[in-house]
Structures are given as C-alpha cells and as structure tokens.
C-alpha cells in the first residue's frame, strides 16, 4: 500500500502541546499568528524567543502519544510511506519514525539559525534566558529554524513531497489534526488521493478539507489512529 500522511498540531494535542487555533493556543494573551512572524521578531525578539523557549521546554517534557506510535507501525508495514508534518515538535521522530519517511514542512523548533546569513547552531542549542543569541559569523540575531507566516517553504522539502507524489497515486491518504488552512496542504492531499484512493480525515472538528475526504473520523487522533491501523493490518491491507 502506498501511503501519504499529513499531520498538524492536533496529533500532538494529547501529548499536552497546545494547538495554535484551539482554546489554549494563546500565550500570555498573545495570538500565535501574530508572534510567528518576521515583523514580531524585528519588533520584539526577546518576546518571540521567550515564546519559543517555553515551547521547547514543553515539548522536551512531552511524550509521543498513541497516534504518533500508530503511524510508525503503519510506516513499517506500508510498501511506500511519506509523512508531511506541519509540526515543529520532535514527537514523530521520538516515536521512532525514520527521518527519510518524514518532512517537517514548517521546520524544526530545536534548530537555531541566523536571521541573515546561513549559519546554523548545533541542533538543540539553548541560550541564556534573558539573552538573544547573535550569529558568530555575521553578528545578526539568531532565530528559531521554523517557517513563519509569509515565509517561503524550503524548496528541498517541497521537492521531496513532489517526488513522492509524482511517483504514483496513493491508496491511502490520512489528514490528521490540522485545520488545513494552507492551500499547499489541501492540494497535496487531493493530488495524493488522485481521485481514486481513500482520503481519511481524523479530526474531532469539521475543517476546510472535510468535504474532500472520502471518510471522516470525528475522534481524537490517539483514539482513532491505533484503531484504524489495527483494522488495516487485520484486513492485510498494508
Ligand atoms: N486529535 C485530532 N485532531 C485534533 C485534536 C485531537 N486530539 N485536538 C484538536 N484537533 C484538531 C482541531 O480540531 C484543529 O482542526 O487539530 C487542528 C489544529 O489546528 P491548528 O491549531 O490550526 O494547527 P495546524 O493546522 O497544525 O496549523 C497549521 O499554522 O500556525 C501555523 O505554522 C503553524 O504549523 C502550523 C500551521
């Protein structure tokens, strides 16, 4: 079976990581959509770094849940598998999903890179609480290695997704825990399904993508995914 999966913040919700647009998405009464921008960083880099440092700490303390683990199981049994996650956390990786089966399309929160040149710090680099790190090469401010609103996606990551989609339509497409607000997300899901495969949405709420899904599972991911993967195994469909 050829499988394509898209995940969003909802898959990590049951690990205790707040979603962006959910009830707990606000931080110190601030809207994440306004913090995750180059403008916010230029205006108040200390504030933006404080938000990312807190999120890093919360993610380090969190554990992958049953949904992350079920995807690892599915990836092991599928003939071909690619996950595109919008999540910058490392819970898919820590659940055991191999790096070559995954694209973090919005970057990696544990990466720290220069806001001007291409210098990157060691992965997992942490700096003093009150300081903002400066690039040792050019002196500009360092920033988290994530994609902010209005920024371009990494073209090498797009190529990985395009190559996978170009190699054939998928039998199974899962869209898990995302509001699917970005055009490229629903576009990739639709193209992967190619008008013939199953496109299953796993999300307790209706989204922009719901009407394109062939099946909708209105349950939390950590409940729905282990059942779904178990069912696929029982029917020998992987
Ligand atoms: N299981 C499955 N889905 C869930 C769960 C759960 N336990 N809890 C919440 N959800 C769903 C919500 O119904 C919602 O549709 O997860 C979705 C979370 O949506 P967002 O917070 O908008 O997150 P996401 O779609 O990943 O955001 C996309 O926007 O803010 C930017 O770059 C950021 O990557 C992020 C992108």
CSV table of C-alpha atoms and ligand atoms in Angstrom, one decimal:
chain,number,residue,atom,x,y,z
A,1,UNK,CA,0.0,0.0,0.0
A,2,UNK,CA,1.2,3.5,-0.9
A,3,UNK,CA,0.5,5.9,2.0
A,4,UNK,CA,0.7,9.6,2.3
A,5,UNK,CA,0.0,11.3,5.7
A,6,UNK,CA,-0.3,15.0,6.6
A,7,UNK,CA,-0.3,15.9,10.3
A,8,UNK,CA,-0.9,19.1,12.2
A,9,UNK,CA,-1.0,20.4,15.8
A,10,UNK,CA,-4.0,18.2,16.7
A,11,UNK,CA,-1.9,15.0,16.7
A,12,UNK,CA,0.3,16.4,19.5
A,13,UNK,CA,-2.6,17.8,21.5
A,14,UNK,CA,-2.9,14.6,23.6
A,15,UNK,CA,0.8,14.8,24.4
A,16,UNK,CA,0.0,18.2,26.0
A,17,UNK,CA,1.2,20.5,23.3
A,18,UNK,CA,-1.4,23.3,22.7
A,19,UNK,CA,-2.8,23.6,19.2
A,20,UNK,CA,-2.5,27.1,17.5
A,21,UNK,CA,-6.1,27.9,16.9
A,22,UNK,CA,-7.6,26.0,19.9
A,23,UNK,CA,-8.6,27.3,23.3
A,24,UNK,CA,-5.1,27.0,24.8
A,25,UNK,CA,-3.3,28.4,21.7
A,26,UNK,CA,-2.9,31.9,23.1
A,27,UNK,CA,0.4,32.6,25.1
A,28,UNK,CA,0.4,35.5,27.6
A,29,UNK,CA,-2.8,36.6,25.8
A,30,UNK,CA,-0.9,36.8,22.5
A,31,UNK,CA,-2.1,35.3,19.3
A,32,UNK,CA,0.5,32.8,17.9
A,33,UNK,CA,-0.4,34.0,14.4
A,34,UNK,CA,1.0,37.4,15.4
A,35,UNK,CA,4.1,36.0,17.2
A,36,UNK,CA,5.2,33.7,14.5
A,37,UNK,CA,6.2,36.5,12.0
A,38,UNK,CA,9.3,38.3,11.0
A,39,UNK,CA,7.6,41.6,12.0
A,40,UNK,CA,7.1,40.4,15.5
A,41,UNK,CA,10.7,39.2,15.7
A,42,UNK,CA,12.0,42.5,14.4
A,43,UNK,CA,9.8,44.4,16.9
A,44,UNK,CA,10.5,42.3,19.9
A,45,UNK,CA,12.9,39.4,19.5
A,46,UNK,CA,13.1,38.9,23.3
A,47,UNK,CA,9.4,38.2,23.4
A,48,UNK,CA,9.4,35.9,20.4
A,49,UNK,CA,12.4,34.0,21.8
A,50,UNK,CA,10.7,33.7,25.2
A,51,UNK,CA,7.7,32.0,23.5
A,52,UNK,CA,9.9,29.6,21.6
A,53,UNK,CA,12.0,28.7,24.7
A,54,UNK,CA,8.8,27.9,26.6
A,55,UNK,CA,7.5,25.8,23.8
A,56,UNK,CA,10.9,24.0,23.5
A,57,UNK,CA,10.7,23.2,27.2
A,58,UNK,CA,7.1,21.9,27.0
A,59,UNK,CA,7.9,19.7,24.0
A,60,UNK,CA,11.0,18.3,25.7
A,61,UNK,CA,8.9,17.3,28.7
A,62,UNK,CA,6.1,15.8,26.5
A,63,UNK,CA,6.0,12.2,25.2
A,64,UNK,CA,4.8,10.8,21.9
A,65,UNK,CA,1.2,9.5,22.1
A,66,UNK,CA,-0.6,6.5,20.7
A,67,UNK,CA,-1.3,8.4,17.4
A,68,UNK,CA,2.4,9.0,16.8
A,69,UNK,CA,3.2,5.4,17.6
A,70,UNK,CA,0.4,4.0,15.3
A,71,UNK,CA,1.9,6.0,12.4
A,72,UNK,CA,5.3,4.3,13.0
A,73,UNK,CA,3.6,1.0,12.8
A,74,UNK,CA,1.8,1.9,9.6
A,75,UNK,CA,5.1,3.2,8.1
A,76,UNK,CA,6.8,-0.1,8.8
A,77,UNK,CA,4.1,-2.1,7.1
A,78,UNK,CA,3.4,0.1,4.1
A,79,UNK,CA,5.1,-0.5,0.7
A,80,UNK,CA,5.8,3.2,0.5
A,81,UNK,CA,5.2,5.9,3.1
A,82,UNK,CA,5.7,9.6,3.5
A,83,UNK,CA,4.5,11.9,6.3
A,84,UNK,CA,4.4,15.7,5.9
A,85,UNK,CA,4.0,17.2,9.3
A,86,UNK,CA,3.3,20.9,9.9
A,87,UNK,CA,4.5,20.3,13.5
A,88,UNK,CA,7.8,21.7,14.6
A,89,UNK,CA,7.9,19.4,17.6
A,90,UNK,CA,10.0,16.2,17.5
A,91,UNK,CA,7.3,13.8,18.6
A,92,UNK,CA,7.0,11.9,15.3
A,93,UNK,CA,10.8,11.3,15.4
A,94,UNK,CA,10.8,10.3,19.1
A,95,UNK,CA,8.0,7.8,18.4
A,96,UNK,CA,10.5,6.2,16.0
A,97,UNK,CA,9.5,7.4,12.6
A,98,UNK,CA,12.7,7.3,10.4
A,99,UNK,CA,13.9,10.7,9.1
A,100,UNK,CA,13.6,9.6,5.4
A,101,UNK,CA,9.9,8.9,5.8
A,102,UNK,CA,9.1,12.4,7.2
A,103,UNK,CA,9.2,16.0,6.1
A,104,UNK,CA,8.9,18.8,8.7
A,105,UNK,CA,7.5,21.3,6.2
A,106,UNK,CA,7.3,24.2,8.8
A,107,UNK,CA,10.8,23.5,10.2
A,108,UNK,CA,12.2,22.3,13.5
A,109,UNK,CA,11.8,24.2,16.7
A,110,UNK,CA,15.1,22.8,18.1
A,111,UNK,CA,17.0,24.3,15.2
A,112,UNK,CA,18.6,27.8,15.8
A,113,UNK,CA,19.8,29.7,12.7
A,114,UNK,CA,21.0,33.1,11.7
A,115,UNK,CA,18.3,35.6,10.6
A,116,UNK,CA,20.6,37.0,7.9
A,117,UNK,CA,23.2,34.5,6.7
A,118,UNK,CA,23.0,30.7,6.5
A,119,UNK,CA,24.9,29.9,9.8
A,120,UNK,CA,23.2,27.2,11.9
A,121,UNK,CA,23.9,26.4,15.6
A,122,UNK,CA,24.3,22.9,16.9
A,123,UNK,CA,20.9,21.2,17.0
A,124,UNK,CA,19.3,21.6,20.4
A,125,UNK,CA,21.4,24.7,21.2
A,126,UNK,CA,20.0,26.6,24.2
A,127,UNK,CA,21.0,30.1,25.2
A,128,UNK,CA,20.7,32.1,28.4
A,129,UNK,CA,17.3,33.0,29.5
A,130,UNK,CA,17.4,36.8,29.0
A,131,UNK,CA,19.8,37.0,26.1
A,132,UNK,CA,19.2,36.8,22.4
A,133,UNK,CA,21.9,34.9,20.6
A,134,UNK,CA,24.0,36.6,17.9
A,135,UNK,CA,25.4,34.9,14.9
A,136,UNK,CA,29.1,34.1,15.4
A,137,UNK,CA,29.7,34.6,11.7
A,138,UNK,CA,27.8,37.9,10.9
A,139,UNK,CA,26.6,39.2,14.2
A,140,UNK,CA,22.9,39.3,13.2
A,141,UNK,CA,20.3,37.9,15.6
A,142,UNK,CA,19.8,34.1,15.7
A,143,UNK,CA,16.2,32.8,15.3
A,144,UNK,CA,14.4,29.5,15.6
A,145,UNK,CA,14.6,27.3,12.5
A,146,UNK,CA,10.8,27.4,11.8
A,147,UNK,CA,8.8,28.8,8.9
A,148,UNK,CA,6.9,32.0,9.9
A,149,UNK,CA,3.8,33.3,8.3
A,150,UNK,CA,4.5,34.8,4.9
A,151,UNK,CA,7.9,33.0,4.6
A,152,UNK,CA,8.8,30.6,1.8
A,153,UNK,CA,8.9,26.9,2.4
A,154,UNK,CA,12.2,25.1,2.0
A,155,UNK,CA,12.4,24.1,-1.7
A,156,UNK,CA,14.4,20.9,-0.9
A,157,UNK,CA,11.5,19.8,1.3
A,158,UNK,CA,8.9,20.7,-1.4
A,159,UNK,CA,11.0,18.5,-3.8
A,160,UNK,CA,10.8,15.5,-1.5
A,161,UNK,CA,7.0,15.8,-1.4
A,162,UNK,CA,6.6,16.4,-5.1
A,163,UNK,CA,8.9,13.5,-6.0
A,164,UNK,CA,6.8,11.2,-3.8
A,165,UNK,CA,3.5,12.4,-5.3
A,166,UNK,CA,4.9,12.2,-8.8
A,167,UNK,CA,5.9,8.6,-8.3
A,168,UNK,CA,2.2,7.5,-8.2
A,169,UNK,CA,-1.2,8.0,-6.7
A,170,UNK,CA,-1.7,6.7,-3.1
A,171,UNK,CA,-4.0,4.1,-1.9
A,172,UNK,CA,-4.4,5.7,1.5
A,173,UNK,CA,-4.2,9.4,2.4
A,174,UNK,CA,-4.6,10.4,6.1
A,175,UNK,CA,-5.0,14.0,7.2
A,176,UNK,CA,-4.7,14.2,10.9
A,177,UNK,CA,-5.3,17.1,13.4
A,178,UNK,CA,-5.0,20.1,11.1
A,179,UNK,CA,-7.3,22.9,10.1
A,180,UNK,CA,-5.7,22.5,6.6
A,181,UNK,CA,-5.8,26.3,6.1
A,182,UNK,CA,-2.8,26.4,3.7
A,183,UNK,CA,-3.5,25.8,0.1
A,184,UNK,CA,-0.5,23.5,-0.4
A,185,UNK,CA,-1.7,21.2,2.3
A,186,UNK,CA,-5.1,20.5,0.8
A,187,UNK,CA,-3.6,20.5,-2.7
A,188,UNK,CA,-1.1,17.8,-1.7
A,189,UNK,CA,-3.8,15.7,0.0
A,190,UNK,CA,-6.0,15.9,-3.1
A,191,UNK,CA,-3.2,15.1,-5.5
A,192,UNK,CA,-2.0,12.2,-3.4
A,193,UNK,CA,-5.5,10.7,-3.4
A,194,UNK,CA,-5.7,11.2,-7.2
A,195,UNK,CA,-9.4,10.8,-7.3
A,196,UNK,CA,-9.3,7.1,-6.5
A,197,UNK,CA,-7.7,6.3,-3.1
A,198,UNK,CA,-9.1,6.7,0.4
A,199,UNK,CA,-8.7,10.1,1.9
A,200,UNK,CA,-9.4,9.9,5.6
A,201,UNK,CA,-9.7,12.9,7.8
A,202,UNK,CA,-9.1,12.4,11.5
A,203,UNK,CA,-10.2,15.4,13.4
A,204,UNK,CA,-12.9,16.0,16.1
A,205,UNK,CA,-13.9,19.1,14.1
A,206,UNK,CA,-15.0,20.0,10.6
A,207,UNK,CA,-12.3,21.6,8.5
A,208,UNK,CA,-11.8,23.2,5.1
A,209,UNK,CA,-10.7,19.7,3.9
A,210,UNK,CA,-13.6,17.7,5.2
A,211,UNK,CA,-15.7,17.9,2.1
A,212,UNK,CA,-12.9,16.4,0.0
A,213,UNK,CA,-12.4,13.4,2.4
A,214,UNK,CA,-13.9,10.0,1.5
A,215,UNK,CA,-14.1,9.2,5.2
A,216,UNK,CA,-14.2,11.4,8.3
A,217,UNK,CA,-13.3,10.1,11.7
A,218,UNK,CA,-14.5,12.6,14.3
A,219,UNK,CA,-12.4,11.3,17.2
A,220,UNK,CA,-9.1,12.4,18.9
A,221,UNK,CA,-6.1,11.1,16.9
A,222,UNK,CA,-4.8,9.0,19.8
A,223,UNK,CA,-8.1,7.1,19.8
A,224,UNK,CA,-8.8,6.9,16.1
A,225,UNK,CA,-5.3,6.1,14.7
A,226,UNK,CA,-4.5,2.9,16.6
A,227,UNK,CA,-7.9,1.5,15.7
A,228,UNK,CA,-7.5,2.4,12.0
A,229,UNK,CA,-4.0,0.9,11.7
A,230,UNK,CA,-5.2,-2.2,13.5
A,231,UNK,CA,-8.1,-2.5,11.1
A,232,UNK,CA,-5.8,-2.1,8.1
A,233,UNK,CA,-3.5,-4.9,9.5
A,234,UNK,CA,-6.4,-7.2,10.1
A,235,UNK,CA,-7.5,-6.9,6.6
A,236,UNK,CA,-4.0,-7.4,5.4
A,237,UNK,CA,-4.2,-4.1,3.5
A,238,UNK,CA,-0.7,-2.8,4.2
B,1,LIG,N1,-6.9,14.8,17.6
B,1,LIG,C1,-7.1,15.2,16.3
B,1,LIG,N2,-7.3,16.5,15.9
B,1,LIG,C2,-7.4,17.4,16.9
B,1,LIG,C3,-7.2,17.0,18.3
B,1,LIG,C4,-7.0,15.7,18.6
B,1,LIG,N3,-6.9,15.2,19.9
B,1,LIG,N4,-7.4,18.2,19.0
B,1,LIG,C5,-7.5,19.2,18.2
B,1,LIG,N5,-7.6,18.7,16.9
B,1,LIG,C6,-7.7,19.5,15.7
B,1,LIG,C7,-8.5,20.7,15.7
B,1,LIG,O1,-9.9,20.5,15.5
B,1,LIG,C8,-7.9,21.6,14.6
B,1,LIG,O2,-8.6,21.3,13.4
B,1,LIG,O3,-6.4,19.9,15.3
B,1,LIG,C9,-6.5,21.1,14.5
B,1,LIG,C10,-5.4,22.0,15.0
B,1,LIG,O4,-5.4,23.1,14.1
B,1,LIG,P1,-4.3,24.3,14.2
B,1,LIG,O5,-4.2,24.7,15.6
B,1,LIG,O6,-4.8,25.3,13.2
B,1,LIG,O7,-3.0,23.6,13.8
B,1,LIG,P2,-2.4,23.3,12.3
B,1,LIG,O8,-3.5,23.0,11.4
B,1,LIG,O9,-1.3,22.3,12.5
B,1,LIG,O10,-1.8,24.7,12.0
B,1,LIG,C11,-1.1,24.8,10.8
B,1,LIG,O11,-0.4,27.1,11.2
B,1,LIG,O12,0.0,28.3,13.0
B,1,LIG,C12,0.6,27.8,11.8
B,1,LIG,O13,2.7,27.0,11.3
B,1,LIG,C13,1.7,26.8,12.2
B,1,LIG,O14,2.0,24.6,11.5
B,1,LIG,C14,1.1,25.5,11.9
B,1,LIG,C15,0.1,25.8,10.9
